[in-house]
Amino acid sequence: ADERCDTGQAAYWYSQGCAIGCPSCDSINGRKQEDLCGSGMVSTNDAARSVNLNATPGSDLDIYKHNPWRSPGDAPIVDVCGLAGGTPWPQNVSEWGNFVTTPYLRHADIPWRRGRG
């Protein structure tokens, strides 16, 4: 195995700032648990809850009600594979992932766009 690529970065492929009802991801607000674009849309899949189960679905205490997995198909994505480090630019923003550059990829890359995925 090529040890240069063994960086343990599988969890660094994601998109952030994607909320249900929004036209696009802002790529900035990773853990901001609110209606990021003011769409007013609420979750449609309360069965998908796996955390914060003691909160009444849709209540103020249901802090994950705007997250994409709570309303499949109603949230934007940056890319189906996510982005290396979670943002489309290499600068660090809130919730950025410290994606270590390898000979093949760097922070903000989408592998298929570079012909390596």
mmCIF file of C-alpha atoms in Angstrom:
data_model
loop_
_atom_site.group_PDB
_atom_site.id
_atom_site.type_symbol
_atom_site.label_atom_id
_atom_site.label_comp_id
_atom_site.label_asym_id
_atom_site.label_seq_id
_atom_site.Cartn_x
_atom_site.Cartn_y
_atom_site.Cartn_z
ATOM 1 C CA ALA A 1 0.000 0.000 0.000
ATOM 2 C CA ASP A 2 1.128 3.541 -0.712
ATOM 3 C CA GLU A 3 1.638 5.024 2.776
ATOM 4 C CA ARG A 4 1.539 8.584 1.368
ATOM 5 C CA CYS A 5 -2.197 8.135 0.848
ATOM 6 C CA ASP A 6 -2.892 6.448 4.182
ATOM 7 C CA THR A 7 -3.975 9.665 5.899
ATOM 8 C CA GLY A 8 -7.216 8.465 7.540
ATOM 9 C CA GLN A 9 -9.251 11.175 5.828
ATOM 10 C CA ALA A 10 -12.357 9.217 4.818
ATOM 11 C CA ALA A 11 -14.534 11.297 7.181
ATOM 12 C CA TYR A 12 -13.379 14.555 5.573
ATOM 13 C CA TRP A 13 -15.575 14.175 2.480
ATOM 14 C CA TYR A 14 -18.687 16.229 3.157
ATOM 15 C CA SER A 15 -20.603 19.404 2.358
ATOM 16 C CA GLN A 16 -21.453 21.930 5.019
ATOM 17 C CA GLY A 17 -24.031 24.670 5.276
ATOM 18 C CA CYS A 18 -26.717 22.595 3.537
ATOM 19 C CA ALA A 19 -30.211 22.929 5.046
ATOM 20 C CA ILE A 20 -33.594 21.678 3.909
ATOM 21 C CA GLY A 21 -35.528 24.130 1.770
ATOM 22 C CA CYS A 22 -32.468 26.155 0.753
ATOM 23 C CA PRO A 23 -31.546 26.613 -2.916
ATOM 24 C CA SER A 24 -27.832 25.981 -2.284
ATOM 25 C CA CYS A 25 -25.274 25.194 0.416
ATOM 26 C CA ASP A 26 -23.421 28.179 1.852
ATOM 27 C CA SER A 27 -20.338 26.018 2.639
ATOM 28 C CA ILE A 28 -19.775 28.058 5.811
ATOM 29 C CA ASN A 29 -22.295 27.097 8.492
ATOM 30 C CA GLY A 30 -21.356 23.557 9.398
ATOM 31 C CA ARG A 31 -23.051 23.165 12.745
ATOM 32 C CA LYS A 32 -25.405 26.104 12.765
ATOM 33 C CA GLN A 33 -28.667 24.362 13.633
ATOM 34 C CA GLU A 34 -31.226 26.701 12.111
ATOM 35 C CA ASP A 35 -33.098 27.522 8.927
ATOM 36 C CA LEU A 36 -30.056 28.898 7.085
ATOM 37 C CA CYS A 37 -31.970 30.558 4.246
ATOM 38 C CA GLY A 38 -35.260 31.435 5.940
ATOM 39 C CA SER A 39 -37.278 28.997 3.819
ATOM 40 C CA GLY A 40 -39.505 28.013 6.725
ATOM 41 C CA MET A 41 -39.322 24.360 5.695
ATOM 42 C CA VAL A 42 -39.443 21.809 8.480
ATOM 43 C CA SER A 43 -38.375 18.178 8.578
ATOM 44 C CA THR A 44 -40.510 15.586 6.856
ATOM 45 C CA ASN A 45 -38.825 12.444 8.178
ATOM 46 C CA ASP A 46 -38.984 12.341 11.951
ATOM 47 C CA ALA A 47 -38.298 8.587 11.803
ATOM 48 C CA ALA A 48 -34.735 9.411 10.683
ATOM 49 C CA ARG A 49 -33.896 10.883 14.068
ATOM 50 C CA SER A 50 -30.974 9.143 15.761
ATOM 51 C CA VAL A 51 -29.915 11.800 18.286
ATOM 52 C CA ASN A 52 -31.752 14.213 20.553
ATOM 53 C CA LEU A 53 -34.615 11.719 20.768
ATOM 54 C CA ASN A 54 -36.162 13.213 23.918
ATOM 55 C CA ALA A 55 -37.051 16.438 22.095
ATOM 56 C CA THR A 56 -40.491 16.689 20.551
ATOM 57 C CA PRO A 57 -40.084 16.595 16.742
ATOM 58 C CA GLY A 58 -40.251 20.105 15.282
ATOM 59 C CA SER A 59 -39.977 21.834 18.661
ATOM 60 C CA ASP A 60 -37.375 24.442 19.597
ATOM 61 C CA LEU A 61 -35.450 21.648 21.339
ATOM 62 C CA ASP A 62 -35.357 19.583 18.127
ATOM 63 C CA ILE A 63 -32.123 21.266 17.066
ATOM 64 C CA TYR A 64 -31.505 18.990 14.057
ATOM 65 C CA LYS A 65 -34.855 19.644 12.335
ATOM 66 C CA HIS A 66 -33.199 21.565 9.481
ATOM 67 C CA ASN A 67 -30.514 18.980 8.694
ATOM 68 C CA PRO A 68 -30.672 17.244 5.282
ATOM 69 C CA TRP A 69 -31.206 13.704 6.572
ATOM 70 C CA ARG A 70 -34.450 14.845 8.183
ATOM 71 C CA SER A 71 -36.027 15.649 4.814
ATOM 72 C CA PRO A 72 -34.450 13.550 2.045
ATOM 73 C CA GLY A 73 -34.519 15.229 -1.342
ATOM 74 C CA ASP A 74 -35.316 18.675 0.064
ATOM 75 C CA ALA A 75 -31.783 19.909 0.716
ATOM 76 C CA PRO A 76 -29.101 21.000 -1.717
ATOM 77 C CA ILE A 77 -25.689 19.379 -2.022
ATOM 78 C CA VAL A 78 -22.394 20.727 -3.295
ATOM 79 C CA ASP A 79 -21.473 17.380 -4.828
ATOM 80 C CA VAL A 80 -22.684 13.807 -4.363
ATOM 81 C CA CYS A 81 -19.226 12.837 -3.110
ATOM 82 C CA GLY A 82 -18.790 15.867 -0.901
ATOM 83 C CA LEU A 83 -15.696 18.049 -0.866
ATOM 84 C CA ALA A 84 -12.290 17.284 0.589
ATOM 85 C CA GLY A 85 -12.380 19.193 3.864
ATOM 86 C CA GLY A 86 -16.001 20.279 3.410
ATOM 87 C CA THR A 87 -15.492 23.606 1.661
ATOM 88 C CA PRO A 88 -15.004 24.613 -1.994
ATOM 89 C CA TRP A 89 -12.018 26.779 -1.122
ATOM 90 C CA PRO A 90 -8.846 25.889 0.760
ATOM 91 C CA GLN A 91 -9.200 28.601 3.413
ATOM 92 C CA ASN A 92 -10.223 27.570 6.883
ATOM 93 C CA VAL A 93 -13.761 28.476 7.937
ATOM 94 C CA SER A 94 -15.921 27.246 10.796
ATOM 95 C CA GLU A 95 -16.230 23.476 10.761
ATOM 96 C CA TRP A 96 -13.548 23.033 8.132
ATOM 97 C CA GLY A 97 -11.778 19.698 8.001
ATOM 98 C CA ASN A 98 -7.990 19.715 8.066
ATOM 99 C CA PHE A 99 -7.618 17.740 4.850
ATOM 100 C CA VAL A 100 -3.936 16.909 4.424
ATOM 101 C CA THR A 101 -2.666 17.335 0.865
ATOM 102 C CA THR A 102 -1.588 14.094 -0.792
ATOM 103 C CA PRO A 103 -0.024 13.554 -4.210
ATOM 104 C CA TYR A 104 -3.562 13.033 -5.507
ATOM 105 C CA LEU A 105 -5.893 15.430 -3.714
ATOM 106 C CA ARG A 106 -5.940 18.638 -1.691
ATOM 107 C CA HIS A 107 -8.507 20.519 0.403
ATOM 108 C CA ALA A 108 -11.570 21.569 -1.673
ATOM 109 C CA ASP A 109 -11.032 18.926 -4.363
ATOM 110 C CA ILE A 110 -13.776 16.798 -5.845
ATOM 111 C CA PRO A 111 -12.004 13.672 -7.139
ATOM 112 C CA TRP A 112 -14.093 13.036 -10.234
ATOM 113 C CA ARG A 113 -13.488 16.602 -11.403
ATOM 114 C CA ARG A 114 -9.764 15.929 -11.287
ATOM 115 C CA GLY A 115 -10.166 12.622 -13.108
ATOM 116 C CA ARG A 116 -9.106 10.563 -10.108
ATOM 117 C CA GLY A 117 -12.327 9.192 -8.662
#
